[in-house]
Amino acid sequence: MAEKEATVYIVDVGASMGEKHHGRGETDLDFAMTYVWDKITSTVALDRKTATLGVIGLRTDATANELDGEESFQHISVLQEISNILLPDLKQLRRNITVSSTSSGDAISAIVIAIQMITKYCKKLKYKRKIVLVTDARGTLDADPASVSEITKKITQDDMELFIMTPLLIIDSRITGGPDFDDLDYGFKEEDKDVQKAQNEQTLKELADSCNGIFGTLQQAVEELGVPRLKSTRPVPSYKGQLTLGDPDAYDSAMCIDVERYPRTMIRRPLTASRYVQRLEHANGSVQSSGTVAGDGDGDTNIPDADGNDLTNVTNSRAYQVLDESAPGGKRDVDRDDLAKGYEYGRTAVHINETDEGITKLEAKAALEIVGFIPWANYDRFMSMSVSNILIAQKTNSKAIMALSSLIHALFELESYAVARLVSKTDRAPVIVLLAPSIEVDYECLLDVQIPFTEDVRSYKFPPLDRVITVSGKVIKEHRNLPSDALTAAMSKYVDQMDLSTFGKDDEGKPSEYMPLIDTFSPVLHRIDQAVRWKAVHPTEPVPPPYEILTRYSQPPEALVSQSKKYLEKVATIADVKKVPPKVQGRRRNRNEVKPLSGLNVEALLGTDKKKKRLTSQNTIPEFRQMIDVAESVEGMRDAATQLGNIIETRIKDSFGDIAYARALGEITVLREEMVDLEEPAIYNDFARSLKRKLLSEELGGNRKEFWWEFRKNKLGLVDNKTSESSDVTEDDAKAVSVLRNLFYLIQVTSSDRSYQFWSLN
């Protein structure tokens, strides 16, 4: 179970917090809240009931606390009692935390109220207690030594942590005895020092030091927000039992060690989508969610937030379809109960019913059994299939600790791994794990990773990279696809120049690794966390750029690139690297015309006009292709397509039955192919939409819906972005346009002894 936490944030909202310093474009309060909001939203993101917090406003215009009857506790307001914080609470806090018009309010008294809140909420239970005070130290302080001593005693006695931070520090050696209480890099030194502020800072610093707290600047704290925080979790054992070698039921000499297995590394996933979405309002005043709405049984799916906006639950609606050419759309919906269970075996789906599955299910008992040993040299790293786990002896069993230590040292001295069969829980599928010894200064353990069964291994043969083998078996060392010795040497020098292992500098200025593993973080994971935390507090503002530490290693260092540039140019010269020509806009648009060997202009000799202006219905396809070949612009191609479309519609309209359908479909096929080749799919898509509209409205000679069935059967639907990159039509949109509603009619014929049902187009 995660550790219980109770944190109280004391935020100074006095009039002086509305000032701007250090050339910042934001007030001291906004700058301070950058740190506070980040901490609060991080707690909210944990989504733990045991992570609670409260907020106190210092130097507020009003007074709202349990001790408001006393003068020293005036202008202190409890903005949020200690509890779990949700999104509506964040919005309410954002509205309440604003710069006040007063300078009255005692920070020491605010700490007293925070102590009282924590004591009242936590009682004598085990909690991680923390108080965070954010102030510019410009107010008045009731620094009575006896009161401060009692506060220090209470904080120390209840094991509370105290953090005091200011937007800037005024460092005065006359008051503090020197600037060594804080780093000058984050302090601010001015000529006309504010003596009261310096005295307040000294008082707060002494209070923090007396109870082993922390006193510093918000500048440093805000800069450190960009460093991702490591999340410590309490390990949960995945296996508790015996590690055996041999059968302990059959042999007295079998080895049995009581062990526990814990995860050593775990994969952290980015935050997933929310279970709630904003409801969308339609023109008629009704509301509908952007996803599938699932009611709670009473039909109530609205969840109003603090701003009155409605949220709706989102669930997944799953449908099953099978291919059926006779069904509209080529697919038919089926119930889940009609489906058979199957498993993927390679690229084959293997069906298995419940009876057979019960027979094949292995009834296994929880166990960890060593089945063999292999040398270190015989194991390939790519065989590891999972994250690593740690295996230790039972914590209170000294005999097991000694036995496991002996096994670990034996494996280490013999440079061997143990192969074991693991069943973590009864009736769970067994897996094969590799046990590797790990001996550190303060502990010993076995590390395990899952390795594949024989059937999980697939062997593939690939051609060698350093030679070419012909069909006859001849080995060729020099080939256009093989690097020459000069290219290999040039590439080797370039790689040496781009070496990162010694490009960095340590604290002493000596060469070190440029990108240590401990300083690298997942940009996707932490960038999403940053965006979610920001939007929770600033829903209408754009997300700020990612922290520098997340993008620090996204590009190679400029100094390293510049010093290796000449080596890269040498590689390009030897390899004869050439710039790839730009992609041709169309297959036929800019093609070079094939000229006869004689060099004569055949069209001029025959007296034909290549730039034909109008298409005829007698020779439509050849004339259409000639027109688009000589078209000088997209408008010229669109004009040719429009003329062909008019001819196609005329054929459908004047057709006696379906006698002219075949010719019209052939012309549509040519139109579609040419527009795809010319990367102008929008021209064809406009024609297809217009044709469907006219068929539905019976503008082409009455009921011609049967032609659309032939249209779909010949796969002449819209050109989607999967067929042509130039298309802005998705595959789903293309399918939706192809479907013609009410295309089929269900006809039922009933006789004296039986009934028939069939689908008809008319």
XYZ file of C-alpha atoms in Angstrom, residues 43-663:
621
model
C -0.517 15.015 -6.409
C -3.830 15.001 -8.285
C -2.280 12.973 -11.106
C -1.355 10.213 -8.647
C -5.098 9.477 -8.291
C -4.519 8.074 -4.804
C -6.946 8.419 -1.943
C -4.003 8.465 0.464
C -2.464 11.570 -1.193
C -4.243 14.581 0.357
C -3.495 18.286 0.551
C -4.875 21.584 1.802
C -4.295 25.249 0.885
C -4.102 28.312 3.147
C -4.161 31.893 1.893
C -1.837 34.328 3.721
C -2.502 38.103 3.788
C -5.977 37.706 2.325
C -8.593 40.445 2.408
C -10.911 38.262 4.482
C -10.329 35.933 7.440
C -11.525 32.318 7.494
C -9.885 29.950 9.994
C -10.750 28.269 13.296
C -8.691 30.795 15.293
C -10.063 33.915 13.602
C -11.116 35.311 17.000
C -7.501 36.176 17.878
C -5.826 39.237 16.410
C -2.638 37.474 15.275
C -4.652 35.116 13.046
C -6.402 37.815 11.031
C -6.129 37.916 7.203
C -5.494 34.171 7.021
C -8.023 32.041 5.110
C -8.288 28.283 4.686
C -8.972 27.989 0.942
C -9.020 24.189 0.878
C -9.349 21.753 3.761
C -7.107 18.687 3.702
C -8.721 16.195 1.327
C -8.366 14.626 -2.101
C -8.208 17.335 -4.768
C -10.232 16.924 -7.967
C -10.519 19.061 -11.096
C -13.452 21.168 -9.790
C -11.409 21.917 -6.658
C -8.486 23.070 -8.824
C -10.753 25.465 -10.731
C -12.158 26.856 -7.489
C -8.659 27.355 -6.069
C -7.581 29.163 -9.221
C -10.440 31.608 -8.792
C -9.698 32.155 -5.084
C -5.931 32.668 -5.317
C -5.592 36.278 -6.457
C -3.559 39.245 -5.254
C -5.265 40.950 -2.303
C -5.256 44.618 -1.346
C -3.744 44.176 2.120
C -0.286 43.759 3.571
C -1.444 42.446 6.968
C -1.033 38.799 7.900
C 1.465 36.807 9.963
C 3.296 33.918 8.267
C 4.168 32.329 11.635
C 0.477 32.248 12.543
C -0.297 30.656 9.168
C 2.168 27.869 10.000
C 0.340 27.355 13.310
C -2.966 26.923 11.461
C -1.307 24.464 9.051
C -0.010 22.433 12.008
C -3.493 22.408 13.511
C -5.049 21.234 10.218
C -2.555 18.382 9.862
C -2.917 17.313 13.504
C -6.701 17.321 13.267
C -6.750 15.345 10.002
C -3.955 12.818 10.624
C -4.569 12.294 14.361
C -2.048 9.678 15.555
C -2.004 7.751 12.294
C 1.125 7.245 10.260
C 1.258 10.026 7.662
C 3.952 11.825 5.741
C 3.297 15.379 6.943
C 4.539 18.413 5.024
C 4.073 22.207 5.194
C 5.101 24.430 2.249
C 5.187 28.196 2.802
C 5.506 30.472 -0.252
C 5.982 34.138 0.674
C 7.984 37.217 -0.292
C 8.634 37.902 3.445
C 7.416 41.521 3.161
C 4.646 41.223 5.737
C 4.862 41.441 9.510
C 6.073 38.487 11.597
C 5.176 37.710 15.209
C 8.583 36.222 15.981
C 8.084 35.690 19.694
C 10.897 33.326 20.769
C 8.633 31.290 23.053
C 6.015 30.813 20.307
C 8.645 29.924 17.717
C 10.152 27.410 20.136
C 6.752 25.737 20.668
C 6.198 25.592 16.897
C 9.616 24.019 16.375
C 8.929 21.469 19.102
C 5.558 20.507 17.615
C 6.940 20.161 14.063
C 9.825 17.996 15.294
C 7.628 15.911 17.588
C 5.076 15.097 14.857
C 7.830 14.470 12.280
C 6.641 17.191 9.911
C 8.654 18.627 7.022
C 8.805 22.409 6.625
C 9.656 24.086 3.296
C 9.900 27.895 3.128
C 10.442 29.565 -0.257
C 10.573 33.157 -1.438
C 10.510 34.605 -4.983
C 13.803 36.384 -4.267
C 16.246 36.774 -1.393
C 17.881 39.949 -0.173
C 21.309 38.902 1.008
C 22.712 41.178 3.689
C 25.918 40.167 5.462
C 25.203 42.686 8.251
C 22.116 40.723 9.278
C 22.921 37.158 8.380
C 26.636 37.150 9.019
C 27.313 36.280 5.388
C 25.549 34.920 2.336
C 26.430 31.297 3.009
C 22.858 30.484 4.143
C 21.849 30.458 0.472
C 23.502 30.211 -2.928
C 24.255 33.581 -4.495
C 23.304 32.150 -7.887
C 19.665 32.281 -6.785
C 19.808 35.342 -4.544
C 19.283 38.970 -5.426
C 21.548 41.681 -4.096
C 20.412 45.275 -4.271
C 21.950 48.508 -3.070
C 18.986 49.846 -1.043
C 18.231 46.806 1.034
C 14.802 46.298 2.609
C 15.812 45.758 6.241
C 12.404 44.398 7.313
C 12.393 41.851 4.510
C 15.941 40.769 5.332
C 15.018 40.358 9.025
C 11.918 38.341 8.095
C 13.993 36.076 5.877
C 16.475 35.535 8.669
C 13.648 34.675 11.093
C 12.102 32.199 8.654
C 15.493 30.673 7.920
C 16.191 30.126 11.613
C 12.754 28.520 11.993
C 13.415 26.165 9.068
C 16.886 25.262 10.360
C 15.632 24.608 13.893
C 13.236 21.889 12.684
C 15.521 20.471 9.948
C 13.472 22.140 7.213
C 14.484 23.731 3.925
C 14.722 27.458 3.206
C 15.411 28.552 -0.366
C 14.315 30.500 -3.402
C 11.492 29.753 -5.812
C 13.856 30.474 -8.701
C 15.790 27.315 -7.941
C 12.628 25.336 -7.212
C 10.981 26.372 -10.514
C 14.107 25.532 -12.488
C 14.170 22.083 -10.899
C 10.543 21.436 -11.914
C 11.766 20.461 -15.364
C 13.707 17.525 -13.919
C 11.319 14.533 -13.930
C 10.735 13.163 -10.478
C 11.341 9.478 -9.908
C 8.324 7.736 -8.492
C 9.149 5.319 -5.691
C 6.674 2.498 -5.240
C 6.340 -0.156 -2.619
C 7.331 -3.489 -4.178
C 4.709 -6.211 -4.369
C 5.962 -9.841 -4.527
C 5.013 -11.705 -7.702
C 6.027 -15.064 -6.228
C 6.481 -16.396 -2.716
C 7.514 -20.014 -2.419
C 10.415 -22.390 -2.829
C 13.275 -22.447 -5.297
C 13.981 -26.144 -5.885
C 16.646 -28.211 -7.593
C 15.432 -31.766 -7.960
C 12.180 -33.301 -6.740
C 11.869 -32.768 -2.976
C 8.983 -35.276 -2.795
C 11.088 -38.083 -4.256
C 14.617 -37.278 -3.058
C 15.864 -36.124 0.332
C 18.919 -34.579 -1.342
C 16.838 -32.099 -3.368
C 17.553 -28.404 -2.734
C 14.713 -26.243 -1.374
C 15.148 -22.536 -0.599
C 12.354 -20.234 0.542
C 12.489 -17.198 -1.748
C 10.517 -14.082 -2.705
C 10.349 -12.513 -6.185
C 9.915 -8.753 -6.760
C 9.956 -6.621 -9.922
C 13.283 -4.868 -10.441
C 12.273 -2.697 -13.379
C 8.814 -1.819 -14.687
C 7.679 -0.070 -17.859
C 5.866 3.168 -17.123
C 3.205 4.020 -19.705
C 2.026 7.527 -20.619
C -1.329 8.670 -19.307
C -4.265 7.164 -21.167
C -7.357 8.989 -22.417
C -9.896 10.134 -19.862
C -13.062 8.215 -19.143
C -15.046 11.407 -19.516
C -15.584 13.781 -22.436
C -17.234 17.140 -22.847
C -20.778 16.896 -24.139
C -21.334 18.604 -27.483
C -24.329 20.830 -28.072
C -26.234 20.534 -31.353
C -28.210 23.216 -33.080
C -31.500 21.870 -31.742
C -30.306 22.306 -28.164
C -29.740 18.599 -27.491
C -26.420 17.365 -26.204
C -24.362 14.416 -27.249
C -20.941 13.189 -26.225
C -18.033 12.904 -28.612
C -17.841 9.225 -27.774
C -20.229 6.434 -26.924
C -22.352 7.306 -23.916
C -22.949 4.649 -21.304
C -25.641 5.246 -18.720
C -25.505 4.157 -15.117
C -28.785 2.305 -15.219
C -30.884 5.327 -14.295
C -30.235 7.110 -17.564
C -28.116 9.768 -15.853
C -24.772 10.221 -17.592
C -24.227 13.924 -16.858
C -21.507 14.917 -14.425
C -21.602 18.691 -13.881
C -18.310 20.295 -12.900
C -17.681 23.501 -11.011
C -18.249 25.636 -14.113
C -21.566 24.018 -14.921
C -20.199 22.067 -17.873
C -21.508 18.563 -18.362
C -19.252 15.561 -18.725
C -20.327 12.159 -19.958
C -18.991 8.683 -19.399
C -17.299 7.067 -22.368
C -17.359 3.341 -23.020
C -16.306 1.199 -25.939
C -18.946 -0.317 -28.199
C -17.620 -3.394 -29.978
C -19.186 -4.843 -33.122
C -18.246 -8.028 -34.974
C -18.408 -8.325 -38.761
C -17.651 -11.027 -41.302
C -17.038 -10.691 -45.012
C -20.160 -11.221 -47.082
C -20.250 -10.000 -50.674
C -24.029 -10.261 -50.790
C -24.487 -7.889 -47.869
C -24.514 -4.088 -48.217
C -20.989 -2.790 -47.761
C -19.506 -6.258 -48.245
C -19.677 -7.034 -44.521
C -22.350 -8.508 -42.292
C -22.797 -7.922 -38.551
C -22.843 -11.005 -36.331
C -23.489 -11.564 -32.636
C -20.609 -12.393 -30.331
C -22.370 -15.611 -29.300
C -22.152 -16.834 -32.904
C -18.367 -16.524 -32.936
C -15.973 -19.372 -32.191
C -12.931 -18.966 -29.973
C -9.558 -19.301 -31.630
C -5.875 -18.632 -31.086
C -3.196 -17.252 -33.344
C -0.507 -19.792 -34.172
C 2.037 -18.154 -36.425
C -0.089 -16.662 -39.200
C -2.876 -19.193 -38.773
C -6.024 -18.867 -36.641
C -6.653 -22.162 -34.843
C -10.193 -22.834 -33.608
C -10.687 -24.585 -30.289
C -13.927 -25.239 -28.423
C -14.387 -25.137 -24.662
C -14.251 -28.923 -24.276
C -10.922 -29.260 -26.053
C -9.564 -26.212 -24.287
C -10.331 -27.755 -20.899
C -8.361 -30.854 -21.854
C -5.310 -28.899 -23.028
C -5.252 -26.562 -20.021
C -2.307 -27.414 -17.824
C -3.025 -27.760 -14.136
C 0.180 -26.404 -12.641
C 1.114 -25.682 -9.051
C 2.990 -22.563 -8.049
C 6.694 -23.443 -8.166
C 10.158 -22.257 -9.223
C 12.199 -25.242 -10.379
C 15.770 -25.173 -11.709
C 15.954 -27.352 -14.816
C 19.538 -26.725 -15.923
C 22.608 -24.511 -16.126
C 24.365 -22.778 -19.031
C 27.670 -20.840 -19.257
C 27.584 -17.066 -19.619
C 29.155 -17.238 -23.061
C 26.331 -19.433 -24.412
C 23.569 -16.904 -23.718
C 22.654 -14.172 -26.195
C 21.216 -10.946 -24.846
C 18.467 -10.852 -27.469
C 16.901 -13.924 -25.854
C 15.568 -11.807 -22.963
C 11.809 -11.347 -23.383
C 10.697 -9.359 -20.332
C 11.680 -6.809 -17.734
C 13.958 -8.036 -14.983
C 12.901 -9.282 -11.561
C 14.841 -9.776 -8.368
C 14.897 -13.017 -6.356
C 15.868 -12.850 -2.690
C 15.664 -15.246 0.216
C 12.837 -15.093 2.725
C 13.627 -12.048 4.841
C 13.265 -13.692 8.262
C 14.749 -17.077 7.308
C 18.479 -17.100 8.055
C 18.865 -20.657 6.716
C 17.329 -19.665 3.378
C 19.520 -16.539 3.230
C 22.662 -18.648 3.701
C 21.550 -21.271 1.150
C 20.675 -18.706 -1.538
C 23.963 -16.883 -0.941
C 25.822 -20.169 -1.536
C 23.954 -20.711 -4.816
C 24.637 -17.124 -5.957
C 28.380 -17.404 -5.274
C 28.542 -20.820 -6.942
C 26.961 -19.435 -10.133
C 29.265 -16.416 -10.060
C 32.444 -18.449 -9.582
C 31.483 -20.924 -12.316
C 30.351 -18.066 -14.635
C 27.027 -19.786 -15.216
C 23.322 -19.017 -15.354
C 20.511 -21.186 -14.033
C 17.471 -21.984 -16.205
C 14.254 -22.420 -14.223
C 10.575 -23.159 -14.791
C 8.344 -20.618 -13.063
C 4.652 -20.891 -12.221
C 3.973 -17.708 -10.256
C 0.437 -18.753 -9.228
C -1.512 -22.003 -9.267
C -2.976 -22.873 -12.702
C -1.075 -20.030 -14.344
C 0.823 -20.812 -17.549
C 4.453 -21.769 -16.850
C 7.324 -19.697 -18.219
C 11.044 -20.293 -18.535
C 13.295 -17.790 -16.761
C 17.025 -17.255 -16.656
C 18.561 -16.727 -13.187
C 21.709 -14.596 -13.110
C 23.832 -13.965 -9.982
C 24.200 -10.377 -8.743
C 26.640 -9.554 -5.942
C 26.708 -5.966 -4.666
C 28.383 -4.400 -1.640
C 25.293 -4.427 0.566
C 23.165 -7.251 -0.874
C 23.146 -10.408 -2.989
C 20.348 -11.659 -5.196
C 19.368 -13.515 -8.356
C 18.093 -11.529 -11.338
C 15.637 -13.258 -13.637
C 14.273 -12.535 -17.115
C 11.881 -14.579 -19.211
C 13.387 -16.507 -22.122
C 11.551 -18.171 -25.026
C 10.428 -21.753 -25.443
C 11.674 -23.646 -28.483
C 8.470 -22.946 -30.409
C 8.879 -19.210 -29.761
C 12.163 -19.114 -31.682
C 12.078 -18.499 -35.445
C 15.257 -18.866 -37.491
C 15.748 -16.712 -40.594
C 18.635 -16.561 -43.037
C 19.779 -13.218 -44.372
C 22.448 -12.531 -46.995
C 25.839 -11.485 -45.573
C 26.708 -7.800 -45.464
C 30.400 -8.086 -46.413
C 30.119 -10.164 -49.595
C 27.760 -11.072 -52.420
C 27.023 -14.710 -53.220
C 25.782 -15.366 -56.741
C 23.328 -18.052 -57.810
C 26.202 -20.306 -58.828
C 27.806 -19.924 -55.391
C 30.576 -17.548 -56.414
C 31.693 -15.135 -53.688
C 32.206 -11.502 -54.780
C 34.072 -9.129 -52.494
C 33.823 -6.023 -54.685
C 30.352 -5.001 -55.764
C 28.348 -1.784 -56.166
C 26.252 -2.752 -53.127
C 29.334 -3.375 -50.958
C 31.383 -0.611 -49.311
C 34.940 -0.206 -50.571
C 37.929 -0.187 -48.250
C 38.209 3.585 -48.655
C 34.554 4.080 -47.728
C 34.901 1.774 -44.719
C 37.944 3.683 -43.485
C 36.253 7.067 -43.987
C 33.129 5.924 -42.157
C 35.245 4.546 -39.305
C 36.949 7.917 -38.859
C 33.616 9.716 -38.934
C 32.185 7.404 -36.253
C 35.252 8.011 -34.074
C 34.759 11.763 -34.401
C 31.095 11.442 -33.336
C 31.999 9.501 -30.179
C 29.856 10.636 -27.229
C 31.522 8.480 -24.566
C 34.154 11.130 -23.739
C 32.570 14.320 -25.097
C 31.043 15.410 -21.782
C 32.758 16.999 -18.785
C 32.507 15.997 -15.142
C 32.565 18.345 -12.134
C 36.350 18.505 -12.300
C 36.407 19.312 -16.031
C 37.676 15.890 -17.056
C 36.241 14.036 -20.091
C 33.214 11.926 -19.261
C 30.156 10.423 -20.912
C 28.082 13.086 -22.676
C 24.697 11.434 -22.181
C 24.673 9.375 -18.949
C 21.710 7.069 -18.592
C 20.636 8.631 -15.295
C 20.129 12.031 -17.024
C 18.031 10.748 -19.928
C 14.253 10.698 -19.665
C 11.378 9.652 -21.902
C 10.195 12.797 -23.745
C 6.814 11.274 -24.598
C 6.038 10.219 -21.041
C 7.042 13.414 -19.260
C 5.844 15.792 -21.989
C 2.332 14.339 -21.739
C 2.472 14.673 -17.939
C 3.548 18.297 -18.305
C 0.737 19.057 -20.771
C -1.919 17.417 -18.602
C -0.811 19.269 -15.465
C -0.723 22.596 -17.300
C -4.158 22.188 -18.917
C -5.705 21.203 -15.595
C -4.912 24.689 -14.248
C -4.789 26.742 -17.491
C -7.487 25.213 -19.732
C -7.568 28.108 -22.210
C -3.845 28.835 -22.485
C -1.485 27.085 -24.917
C 0.803 24.397 -23.548
C 4.305 25.778 -22.839
C 7.307 24.331 -24.672
C 8.834 21.144 -23.262
C 11.436 21.377 -20.537
C 15.011 21.739 -21.735
C 16.097 18.504 -20.087
C 13.638 16.546 -22.257
C 15.008 17.937 -25.542
C 18.650 18.235 -24.495
C 19.695 15.031 -26.225
C 17.281 15.162 -29.175
C 20.013 16.658 -31.378
C 23.778 15.960 -31.452
C 25.969 18.658 -29.863
C 26.805 21.456 -32.292
C 30.494 21.381 -31.372
C 30.659 17.665 -32.153
C 28.867 18.138 -35.465
C 31.155 20.982 -36.542
C 34.356 19.110 -35.710
C 33.208 16.019 -37.625
C 31.782 17.899 -40.631
C 34.839 17.417 -42.851
C 34.831 13.664 -42.143
C 31.166 13.468 -43.122
C 31.870 15.346 -46.351
C 34.640 12.875 -47.142
C 32.238 9.976 -46.616
C 29.723 11.616 -48.962
C 32.405 12.175 -51.608
C 33.719 8.598 -51.541
C 30.194 7.128 -51.462
C 29.175 9.408 -54.362
C 26.079 10.591 -52.528
C 23.704 12.501 -54.792
C 20.646 14.546 -54.003
C 17.373 12.741 -54.626
C 15.373 14.592 -57.308
C 12.025 16.022 -56.188
C 8.999 13.819 -56.565
C 7.232 14.193 -59.884
C 3.761 15.599 -59.389
C 2.144 13.200 -61.806
C 3.048 10.114 -63.806
C 1.906 11.667 -67.072
C 1.722 15.391 -66.419
C 5.357 16.178 -67.222
C 6.289 13.147 -69.256
C 8.552 13.457 -72.286
C 6.718 12.696 -75.484
C 8.021 9.789 -77.525
C 9.367 11.123 -80.834
C 9.598 8.998 -83.977
C 13.051 8.045 -85.245
C 12.552 10.223 -88.323
C 12.021 13.283 -86.132
C 8.957 14.303 -88.169
C 5.807 15.728 -86.604
C 3.231 13.085 -87.454
C 0.279 15.194 -86.230
C 1.318 18.111 -88.428
C 1.739 15.859 -91.467
C -1.715 14.331 -90.940
C -3.257 17.716 -90.271
C -4.711 16.733 -86.887
C -5.306 19.244 -84.125
C -3.800 17.787 -80.980
C -5.406 20.418 -78.724
C -8.956 19.199 -79.151
C -11.537 21.370 -77.417
C -14.594 19.082 -77.283
C -15.145 15.351 -76.697
C -17.449 13.265 -78.842
C -19.470 10.286 -77.724
C -18.168 8.129 -80.601
C -14.455 8.128 -79.650
C -14.619 9.252 -76.030
C -11.732 7.468 -74.282
C -8.929 8.173 -76.841
C -10.019 11.816 -77.176
C -10.159 12.187 -73.378
C -6.615 10.876 -73.010
C -5.393 13.241 -75.727
C -6.973 16.192 -73.963
C -5.375 15.504 -70.595
C -2.008 14.825 -72.273
C -1.913 18.353 -73.679
C -3.604 20.034 -70.701
C -1.390 22.831 -69.422
C -3.127 23.299 -66.071
C -5.404 21.618 -63.573
C -8.325 23.565 -65.011
C -7.681 21.987 -68.395
C -7.821 18.491 -66.843
C -10.957 19.409 -64.904
C -12.611 20.600 -68.120
C -11.806 17.288 -69.845
C -13.167 15.333 -66.857
C -16.345 17.438 -66.827
C -16.978 16.735 -70.507
C -16.438 13.010 -69.996
C -18.741 13.072 -66.965
C -21.510 14.692 -69.013
C -21.177 12.016 -71.681
C -21.316 9.263 -69.017
C -24.478 10.735 -67.480
C -26.073 11.001 -70.915
C -25.348 7.327 -71.616
C -26.984 6.307 -68.307
C -29.990 8.547 -68.920
C -30.599 7.357 -72.508
C -29.833 3.684 -71.795
C -32.577 1.214 -72.568
C -32.461 -0.888 -69.426
C -28.786 -1.641 -68.699
C -27.642 -1.854 -72.324
C -25.271 1.130 -72.045
C -24.110 0.462 -68.493
C -20.990 -1.461 -69.518
C -19.688 1.352 -71.733
